[in-house]
Tab-separated table of C-alpha atoms in Angstrom:
chain	number	residue	atom	x	y	z
A	93	MET	CA	36.084	39.902	24.992
A	94	GLU	CA	36.319	38.240	21.636
A	95	LEU	CA	36.140	41.175	19.249
A	96	PHE	CA	36.361	39.348	15.940
A	97	SER	CA	34.852	35.964	16.709
A	98	ASN	CA	31.401	36.843	17.949
A	99	PRO	CA	28.380	35.033	16.422
A	100	ILE	CA	27.282	38.063	14.388
A	101	LEU	CA	30.613	38.457	12.605
A	102	LEU	CA	30.889	34.717	12.115
A	103	SER	CA	27.351	34.583	10.665
A	104	LEU	CA	28.145	37.425	8.267
A	105	GLN	CA	31.384	35.737	7.198
A	106	LYS	CA	29.581	32.459	6.590
A	107	GLY	CA	26.879	34.350	4.662
A	108	LEU	CA	29.482	35.912	2.357
A	109	ASP	CA	31.141	32.528	1.833
A	110	ALA	CA	27.771	30.970	0.969
A	111	GLY	CA	26.947	33.847	-1.397
A	112	ALA	CA	30.259	33.415	-3.232
A	113	LEU	CA	29.688	29.672	-3.544
A	114	ARG	CA	26.112	30.245	-4.737
A	115	GLN	CA	27.414	32.688	-7.370
A	116	ARG	CA	29.803	30.043	-8.733
A	117	VAL	CA	27.088	27.360	-8.740
A	118	ILE	CA	24.603	29.612	-10.575
A	119	ALA	CA	27.283	30.649	-13.087
A	120	ASN	CA	28.039	26.973	-13.702
A	121	ASN	CA	24.334	26.256	-14.225
A	122	ILE	CA	24.051	29.138	-16.718
A	123	ALA	CA	27.195	28.032	-18.554
A	124	ASN	CA	25.676	24.586	-19.007
A	125	VAL	CA	22.182	25.660	-20.067
A	126	ASN	CA	22.651	23.990	-23.467
A	127	THR	CA	24.552	20.921	-22.292
A	128	PRO	CA	22.518	17.733	-22.820
A	129	ASN	CA	21.800	15.724	-19.638
A	130	TYR	CA	23.263	18.462	-17.407
A	131	LYS	CA	21.581	18.658	-14.001
A	132	LYS	CA	21.527	21.941	-12.102
A	133	SER	CA	22.906	22.406	-8.593
A	134	THR	CA	21.708	24.594	-5.754
A	135	VAL	CA	23.287	25.812	-2.525
A	136	ALA	CA	21.622	25.194	0.826
A	137	PHE	CA	22.731	27.599	3.532
A	138	GLU	CA	19.931	29.543	5.218
A	139	SER	CA	18.242	26.494	6.756
A	140	LEU	CA	21.616	25.221	7.997
A	141	LEU	CA	22.370	28.645	9.509
A	142	LYS	CA	19.002	28.635	11.253
A	143	LYS	CA	19.792	25.233	12.755
A	144	ALA	CA	23.283	26.357	13.776
A	145	LEU	CA	21.863	29.408	15.508
A	146	GLY	CA	19.495	27.155	17.428
A	147	HIS	CA	16.146	28.455	16.162
A	148	GLY	CA	13.409	25.908	16.371
A	149	SER	CA	15.335	23.434	18.452
A	150	ILE	CA	16.474	22.910	21.971
A	151	ALA	CA	20.129	23.704	22.445
A	152	LEU	CA	22.172	20.751	23.636
A	153	ASN	CA	25.617	20.830	25.118
A	154	LYS	CA	28.046	19.113	22.734
A	155	THR	CA	30.893	17.534	24.660
A	156	ASP	CA	32.030	15.085	21.982
A	157	PRO	CA	31.933	15.401	18.157
A	158	ARG	CA	30.444	11.874	17.952
A	159	HIS	CA	27.231	12.901	19.775
A	160	PHE	CA	24.021	12.486	17.810
A	161	GLY	CA	21.230	15.035	17.711
A	162	VAL	CA	23.416	18.020	18.402
A	163	THR	CA	22.810	21.015	16.174
A	164	ALA	CA	25.740	22.104	14.066
A	165	LEU	CA	27.915	24.744	15.627
A	166	LEU	CA	28.322	28.000	13.791
A	167	ASP	CA	32.078	27.471	13.429
A	168	GLU	CA	31.522	24.176	11.620
A	169	LEU	CA	28.745	25.436	9.349
A	170	GLN	CA	29.426	24.927	5.649
A	171	PRO	CA	27.007	25.593	2.773
A	172	GLU	CA	25.954	22.462	0.905
A	173	VAL	CA	25.807	22.040	-2.864
A	174	ASN	CA	22.884	19.838	-3.855
A	175	LEU	CA	22.502	18.294	-7.289
A	176	ASN	CA	18.901	18.195	-8.575
A	177	GLU	CA	18.627	14.994	-10.580
A	178	THR	CA	14.882	14.535	-10.227
A	179	THR	CA	13.603	17.065	-12.759
A	180	SER	CA	14.003	17.651	-16.487
A	181	MET	CA	13.109	20.837	-18.380
A	182	ARG	CA	13.717	19.581	-21.899
A	183	THR	CA	13.813	16.373	-23.897
A	184	ASP	CA	17.626	16.287	-23.762
A	185	GLY	CA	17.530	15.772	-19.975
A	186	ASN	CA	18.815	19.230	-19.029
A	187	ASN	CA	16.923	20.821	-16.122
A	188	VAL	CA	18.337	24.371	-16.143
A	189	ASP	CA	15.688	27.104	-16.432
A	190	ILE	CA	17.605	30.200	-17.562
A	191	ASP	CA	14.917	32.589	-16.242
A	192	GLU	CA	15.066	30.980	-12.800
A	193	GLU	CA	18.872	31.082	-12.796
A	194	MET	CA	18.951	34.771	-13.753
A	195	THR	CA	16.450	35.542	-10.988
A	196	ASN	CA	18.543	33.586	-8.484
A	197	LEU	CA	21.666	35.405	-9.695
A	198	ALA	CA	20.072	38.818	-9.092
A	199	ALA	CA	18.711	37.797	-5.677
A	200	ASN	CA	22.077	36.395	-4.639
A	201	GLY	CA	23.812	39.611	-5.702
A	202	ILE	CA	21.430	41.736	-3.647
A	203	GLN	CA	21.830	39.468	-0.624
A	204	TYR	CA	25.630	39.496	-0.961
A	205	GLN	CA	25.702	43.308	-1.100
A	206	ALA	CA	23.427	43.561	1.963
A	207	ILE	CA	25.642	41.252	3.983
A	208	GLY	CA	28.758	43.112	2.853
A	209	ARG	CA	27.194	46.436	3.825
A	210	GLU	CA	26.270	45.087	7.268
A	211	LEU	CA	29.818	43.827	7.783
A	212	SER	CA	31.217	47.193	6.710
A	213	GLU	CA	28.921	48.999	9.163
A	214	HIS	CA	30.050	46.706	11.960
A	215	PHE	CA	33.714	47.495	11.295
A	216	SER	CA	32.938	51.213	10.958
A	217	ILE	CA	31.441	51.164	14.444
A	218	LEU	CA	34.498	49.332	15.764
A	219	SER	CA	36.771	51.888	14.087
A	220	TYR	CA	34.757	54.729	15.610
A	221	VAL	CA	35.081	53.230	19.087
A	222	ILE	CA	38.793	52.432	18.719
A	223	THR	CA	39.659	55.948	17.550
A	224	GLY	CA	37.461	57.543	20.208
A	225	GLY	CA	35.219	59.177	17.626
A	226	LYS	CA	38.137	60.893	15.876
A	227	GLY	CA	38.016	59.006	12.620
Protein backbone atom coordinates (compact mmCIF):
# COMPACT_ATOMS: atom_id res chain seq x y z
CA MET A 1 0.00 0.00 0.00
CA GLU A 2 1.35 3.36 -0.98
CA LEU A 3 0.75 5.43 2.14
CA PHE A 4 2.13 8.76 0.99
CA SER A 5 1.59 8.69 -2.75
CA ASN A 6 -2.14 8.19 -3.05
CA PRO A 7 -4.14 10.53 -5.34
CA ILE A 8 -5.69 12.45 -2.44
CA LEU A 9 -2.35 13.38 -0.88
CA LEU A 10 -0.88 14.16 -4.28
CA SER A 11 -3.88 16.38 -5.13
CA LEU A 12 -3.53 18.25 -1.84
CA GLN A 13 0.20 18.72 -2.39
CA LYS A 14 -0.39 20.04 -5.89
CA GLY A 15 -3.12 22.33 -4.52
CA LEU A 16 -0.72 23.82 -1.97
CA ASP A 17 1.95 24.28 -4.65
CA ALA A 18 -0.58 26.04 -6.90
CA GLY A 19 -1.76 28.24 -4.02
CA ALA A 20 1.81 29.31 -3.24
CA LEU A 21 2.46 30.11 -6.89
CA ARG A 22 -0.84 32.02 -7.13
CA GLN A 23 0.15 34.03 -4.04
CA ARG A 24 3.43 35.07 -5.68
CA VAL A 25 1.70 35.96 -8.96
CA ILE A 26 -0.96 38.08 -7.21
CA ALA A 27 1.71 39.80 -5.10
CA ASN A 28 3.64 40.59 -8.28
CA ASN A 29 0.48 42.00 -9.88
CA ILE A 30 -0.17 44.20 -6.83
CA ALA A 31 3.44 45.38 -6.73
CA ASN A 32 3.14 46.50 -10.34
CA VAL A 33 -0.25 48.21 -10.10
CA ASN A 34 1.33 51.56 -11.02
CA THR A 35 3.80 50.30 -13.60
CA PRO A 36 2.95 51.58 -17.10
CA ASN A 37 2.28 48.86 -19.70
CA TYR A 38 2.41 46.09 -17.07
CA LYS A 39 0.14 43.16 -17.88
CA LYS A 40 -1.25 41.01 -15.08
CA SER A 41 -0.76 37.25 -14.82
CA THR A 42 -3.07 34.55 -13.53
CA VAL A 43 -2.57 30.95 -12.46
CA ALA A 44 -4.57 28.14 -14.03
CA PHE A 45 -4.77 25.03 -11.88
CA GLU A 46 -8.28 23.84 -11.06
CA SER A 47 -9.24 23.03 -14.66
CA LEU A 48 -5.94 21.19 -15.15
CA LEU A 49 -6.54 19.22 -11.94
CA LYS A 50 -10.02 18.29 -13.14
CA LYS A 51 -8.55 16.99 -16.39
CA ALA A 52 -5.81 15.10 -14.54
CA LEU A 53 -8.38 13.44 -12.31
CA GLY A 54 -10.28 12.34 -15.39
CA HIS A 55 -13.56 14.20 -14.87
CA GLY A 56 -15.40 14.87 -18.06
CA SER A 57 -13.25 12.66 -20.22
CA ILE A 58 -12.69 9.04 -20.97
CA ALA A 59 -9.60 7.67 -19.30
CA LEU A 60 -7.03 6.35 -21.74
CA ASN A 61 -4.11 4.12 -20.96
CA LYS A 62 -0.88 6.05 -21.55
CA THR A 63 1.90 3.69 -22.59
CA ASP A 64 4.20 6.27 -24.18
CA PRO A 65 4.73 9.97 -23.29
CA ARG A 66 4.43 10.85 -27.01
CA HIS A 67 0.78 9.71 -27.20
CA PHE A 68 -1.73 12.38 -28.15
CA GLY A 69 -5.08 12.86 -26.47
CA VAL A 70 -4.06 11.40 -23.16
CA THR A 71 -5.11 13.41 -20.12
CA ALA A 72 -2.29 14.68 -17.96
CA LEU A 73 -1.34 12.41 -15.11
CA LEU A 74 -1.59 13.78 -11.62
CA ASP A 75 2.15 13.33 -11.04
CA GLU A 76 2.96 15.53 -14.03
CA LEU A 77 0.41 18.24 -13.23
CA GLN A 78 1.90 21.72 -12.93
CA PRO A 79 -0.02 24.99 -12.50
CA GLU A 80 0.28 27.35 -15.46
CA VAL A 81 0.98 31.07 -15.30
CA ASN A 82 -0.91 32.91 -18.02
CA LEU A 83 -0.16 36.48 -19.05
CA ASN A 84 -3.25 38.55 -19.91
CA GLU A 85 -2.17 40.87 -22.70
CA THR A 86 -5.61 41.42 -24.21
CA THR A 87 -7.08 43.92 -21.75
CA SER A 88 -6.18 47.38 -20.49
CA MET A 89 -7.61 49.11 -17.41
CA ARG A 90 -6.01 52.50 -17.88
CA THR A 91 -4.58 54.73 -20.58
CA ASP A 92 -1.01 53.74 -19.65
CA GLY A 93 -1.66 50.15 -20.76
CA ASN A 94 -1.67 48.60 -17.28
CA ASN A 95 -4.47 46.06 -16.75
CA VAL A 96 -4.20 45.41 -12.99
CA ASP A 97 -7.44 46.02 -11.07
CA ILE A 98 -6.36 46.38 -7.43
CA ASP A 99 -9.84 45.47 -6.11
CA GLU A 100 -9.87 42.26 -8.14
CA GLU A 101 -6.34 41.38 -7.01
CA MET A 102 -7.19 41.93 -3.34
CA THR A 103 -10.28 39.74 -3.73
CA ASN A 104 -8.21 37.03 -5.41
CA LEU A 105 -5.60 37.32 -2.65
CA ALA A 106 -8.23 36.76 0.06
CA ALA A 107 -9.84 33.86 -1.82
CA ASN A 108 -6.47 32.23 -2.40
CA GLY A 109 -5.61 32.55 1.29
CA ILE A 110 -8.86 30.89 2.33
CA GLN A 111 -8.38 28.10 -0.19
CA TYR A 112 -4.77 27.56 0.92
CA GLN A 113 -5.81 27.30 4.58
CA ALA A 114 -8.59 24.83 3.71
CA ILE A 115 -6.21 22.59 1.80
CA GLY A 116 -3.64 22.80 4.59
CA ARG A 117 -6.28 21.89 7.17
CA GLU A 118 -7.39 18.89 5.09
CA LEU A 119 -3.79 17.71 4.77
CA SER A 120 -3.29 18.10 8.52
CA GLU A 121 -6.44 16.07 9.22
CA HIS A 122 -5.22 13.33 6.90
CA PHE A 123 -1.91 13.07 8.75
CA SER A 124 -3.68 13.20 12.12
CA ILE A 125 -5.72 10.17 11.11
CA LEU A 126 -2.56 8.38 9.99
CA SER A 127 -0.89 9.24 13.30
CA TYR A 128 -3.91 7.94 15.21
CA VAL A 129 -3.81 4.64 13.32
CA ILE A 130 -0.03 4.24 13.63
CA THR A 131 -0.05 4.83 17.39
CA GLY A 132 -3.09 2.59 17.88
CA GLY A 133 -5.19 5.44 19.24
CA LYS A 134 -2.64 6.31 21.93
CA GLY A 135 -1.57 9.68 20.63
